[in-house]
mmCIF file of C-alpha atoms in Angstrom:
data_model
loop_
_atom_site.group_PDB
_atom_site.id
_atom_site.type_symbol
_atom_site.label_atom_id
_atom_site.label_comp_id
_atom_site.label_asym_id
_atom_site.label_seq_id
_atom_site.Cartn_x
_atom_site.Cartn_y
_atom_site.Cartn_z
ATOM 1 C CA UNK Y 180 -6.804 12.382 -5.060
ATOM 2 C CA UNK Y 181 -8.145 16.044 -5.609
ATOM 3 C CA UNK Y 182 -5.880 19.359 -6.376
ATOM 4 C CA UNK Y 183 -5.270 21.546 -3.989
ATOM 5 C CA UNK Y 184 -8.200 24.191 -4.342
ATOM 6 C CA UNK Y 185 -5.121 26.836 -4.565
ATOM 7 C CA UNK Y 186 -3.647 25.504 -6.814
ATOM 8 C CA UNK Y 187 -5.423 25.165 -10.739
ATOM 9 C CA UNK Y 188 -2.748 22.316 -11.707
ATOM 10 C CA UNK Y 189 -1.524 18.927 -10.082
ATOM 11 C CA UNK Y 190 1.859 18.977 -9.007
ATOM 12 C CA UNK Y 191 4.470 18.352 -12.004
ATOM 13 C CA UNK Y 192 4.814 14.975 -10.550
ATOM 14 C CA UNK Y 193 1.811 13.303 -10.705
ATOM 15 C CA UNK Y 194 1.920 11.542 -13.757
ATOM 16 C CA UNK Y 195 -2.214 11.353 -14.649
ATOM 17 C CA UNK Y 196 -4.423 13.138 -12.648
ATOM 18 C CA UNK Y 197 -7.072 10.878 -14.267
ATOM 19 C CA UNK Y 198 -5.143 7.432 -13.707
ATOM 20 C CA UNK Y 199 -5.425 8.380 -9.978
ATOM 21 C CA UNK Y 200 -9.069 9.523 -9.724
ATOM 22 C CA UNK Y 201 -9.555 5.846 -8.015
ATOM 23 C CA UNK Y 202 -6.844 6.111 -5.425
ATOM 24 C CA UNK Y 203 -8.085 5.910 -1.770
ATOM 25 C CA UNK Y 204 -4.442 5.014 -0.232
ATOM 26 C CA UNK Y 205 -0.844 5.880 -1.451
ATOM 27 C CA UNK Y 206 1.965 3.803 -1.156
ATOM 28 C CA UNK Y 207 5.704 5.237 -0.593
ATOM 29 C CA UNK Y 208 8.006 3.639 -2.550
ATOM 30 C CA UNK Y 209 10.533 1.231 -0.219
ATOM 31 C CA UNK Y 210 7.686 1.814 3.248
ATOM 32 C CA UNK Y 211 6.141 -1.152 4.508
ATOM 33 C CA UNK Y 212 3.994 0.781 6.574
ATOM 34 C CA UNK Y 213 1.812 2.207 3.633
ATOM 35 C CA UNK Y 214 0.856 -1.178 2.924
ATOM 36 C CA UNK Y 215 -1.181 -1.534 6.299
ATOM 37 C CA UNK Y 216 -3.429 1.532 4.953
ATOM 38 C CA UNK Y 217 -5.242 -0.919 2.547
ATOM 39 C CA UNK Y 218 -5.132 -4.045 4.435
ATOM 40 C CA UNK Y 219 -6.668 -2.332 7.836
ATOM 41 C CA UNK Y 220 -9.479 -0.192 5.434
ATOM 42 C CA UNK Y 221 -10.271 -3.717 3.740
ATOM 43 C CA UNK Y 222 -10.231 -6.117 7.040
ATOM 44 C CA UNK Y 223 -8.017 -7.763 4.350
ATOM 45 C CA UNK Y 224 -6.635 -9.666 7.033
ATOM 46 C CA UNK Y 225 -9.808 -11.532 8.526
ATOM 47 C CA UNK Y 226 -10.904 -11.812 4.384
ATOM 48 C CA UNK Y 227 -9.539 -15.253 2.791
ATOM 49 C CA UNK Y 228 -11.911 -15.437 0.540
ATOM 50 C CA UNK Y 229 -11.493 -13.003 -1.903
ATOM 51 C CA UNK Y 230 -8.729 -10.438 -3.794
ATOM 52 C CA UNK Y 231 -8.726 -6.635 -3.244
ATOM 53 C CA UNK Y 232 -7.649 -5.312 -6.946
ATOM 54 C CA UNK Y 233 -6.819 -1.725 -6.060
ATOM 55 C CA UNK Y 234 -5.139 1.310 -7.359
ATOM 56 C CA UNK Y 235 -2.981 2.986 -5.469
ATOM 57 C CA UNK Y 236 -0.965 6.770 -5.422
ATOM 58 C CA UNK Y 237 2.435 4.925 -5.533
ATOM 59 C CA UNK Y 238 4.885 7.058 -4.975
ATOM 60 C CA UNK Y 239 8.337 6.515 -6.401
ATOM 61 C CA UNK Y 240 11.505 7.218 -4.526
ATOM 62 C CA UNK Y 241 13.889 8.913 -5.058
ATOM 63 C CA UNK Y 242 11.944 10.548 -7.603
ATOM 64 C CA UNK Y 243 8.851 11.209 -5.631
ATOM 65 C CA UNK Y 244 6.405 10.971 -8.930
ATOM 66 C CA UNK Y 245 3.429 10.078 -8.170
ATOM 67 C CA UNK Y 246 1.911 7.044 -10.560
ATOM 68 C CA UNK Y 247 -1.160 4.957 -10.454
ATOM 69 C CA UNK Y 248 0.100 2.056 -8.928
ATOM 70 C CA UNK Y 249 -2.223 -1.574 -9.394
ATOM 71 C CA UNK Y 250 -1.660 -3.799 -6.365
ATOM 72 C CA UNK Y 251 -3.727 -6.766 -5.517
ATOM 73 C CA UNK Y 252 -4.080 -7.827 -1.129
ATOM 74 C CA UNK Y 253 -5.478 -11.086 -0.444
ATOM 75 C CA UNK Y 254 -5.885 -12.439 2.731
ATOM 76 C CA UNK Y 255 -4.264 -15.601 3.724
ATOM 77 C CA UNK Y 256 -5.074 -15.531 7.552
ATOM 78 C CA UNK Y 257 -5.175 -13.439 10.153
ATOM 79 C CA UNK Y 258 -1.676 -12.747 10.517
ATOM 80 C CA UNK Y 259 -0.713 -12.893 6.769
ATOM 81 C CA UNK Y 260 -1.480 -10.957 3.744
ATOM 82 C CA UNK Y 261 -0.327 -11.895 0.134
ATOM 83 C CA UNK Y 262 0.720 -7.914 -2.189
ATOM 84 C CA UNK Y 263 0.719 -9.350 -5.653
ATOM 85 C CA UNK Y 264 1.966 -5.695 -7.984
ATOM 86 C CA UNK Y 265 -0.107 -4.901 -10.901
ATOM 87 C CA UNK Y 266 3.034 -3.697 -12.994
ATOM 88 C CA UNK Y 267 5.899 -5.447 -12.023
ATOM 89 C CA UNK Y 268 6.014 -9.405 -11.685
ATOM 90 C CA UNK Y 269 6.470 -9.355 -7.924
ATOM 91 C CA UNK Y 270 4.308 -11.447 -4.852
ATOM 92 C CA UNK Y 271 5.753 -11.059 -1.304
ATOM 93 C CA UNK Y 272 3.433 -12.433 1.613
ATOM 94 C CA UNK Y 273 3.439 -9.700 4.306
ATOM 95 C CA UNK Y 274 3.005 -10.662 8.395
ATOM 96 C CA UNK Y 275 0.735 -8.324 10.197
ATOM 97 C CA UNK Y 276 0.660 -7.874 14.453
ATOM 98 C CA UNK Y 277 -2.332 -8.259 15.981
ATOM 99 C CA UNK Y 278 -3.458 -4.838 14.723
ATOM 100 C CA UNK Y 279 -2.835 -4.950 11.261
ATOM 101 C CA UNK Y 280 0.164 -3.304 11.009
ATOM 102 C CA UNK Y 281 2.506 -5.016 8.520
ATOM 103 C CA UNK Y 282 5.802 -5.982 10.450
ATOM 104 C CA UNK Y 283 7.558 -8.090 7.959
ATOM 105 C CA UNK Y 284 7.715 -7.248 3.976
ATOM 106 C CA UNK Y 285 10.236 -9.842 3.015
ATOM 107 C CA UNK Y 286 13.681 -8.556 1.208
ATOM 108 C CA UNK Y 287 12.497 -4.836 2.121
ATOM 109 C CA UNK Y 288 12.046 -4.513 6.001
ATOM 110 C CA UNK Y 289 10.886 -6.323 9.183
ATOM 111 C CA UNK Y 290 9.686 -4.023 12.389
ATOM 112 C CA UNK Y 291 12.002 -4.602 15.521
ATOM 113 C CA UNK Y 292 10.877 -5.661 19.190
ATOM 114 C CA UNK Y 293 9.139 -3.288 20.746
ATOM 115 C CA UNK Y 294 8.094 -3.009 24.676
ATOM 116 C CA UNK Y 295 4.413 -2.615 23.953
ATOM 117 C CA UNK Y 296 4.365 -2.063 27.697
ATOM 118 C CA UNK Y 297 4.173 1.654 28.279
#
């Protein structure tokens, strides 16, 4: 994450600036769908071998701070991805469609039948 060039500060709710200098993705508080962003970048998914420490914009909600968020993927096959979180003592193992796309975070959301048809 940079500034905005317009702007000389970060945003009030960005917690460090210099916590998040290693944050490629973000992930929205309570969205399953941020999740994919590191798992597609990393081929986590085709990648049981090895952990993917990373740290990511998290972004609280309500709130909306932004905090540097450490997350661990591992790949468990190709439809199934283990999120361990760096701060809180939490593991969920996420399914993933054919593309990547996480459609099940257990306790927190599963994506609904869709006609991939049209």
């Amino acid at each position: 994450m940079r500034p905005d060039s317009r702007r000389p500060r970060w945003p009030s709710r960005v917690s460090s600036a210099e916590a998040l200098s290693g944050a490629l993705d973000c992930d929205l508080g309570l969205c399953p769908l941020t999740n994919t962003m590191p798992i597609r970048r990393l081929d986590v998914q085709t990648d049981t071998a090895d952990e993917h420490p990373l740290t990511m914009a998290w972004i609280d909600m309500p709130s909306l701070k932004v905090i540097a968020g450490p997350q661990i993927y591992a790949g468990i096959d190709a439809e199934h991805v283990r999120y361990t979180s760096g701060t809180r003592d939490f593991t969920a193992e996420l399914t993933l469609d054919e593309d990547g796309v996480v459609i099940d975070y257990p306790q927190l959301a599963e994506r609904t039948a869709a006609d991939r048809s049209s």
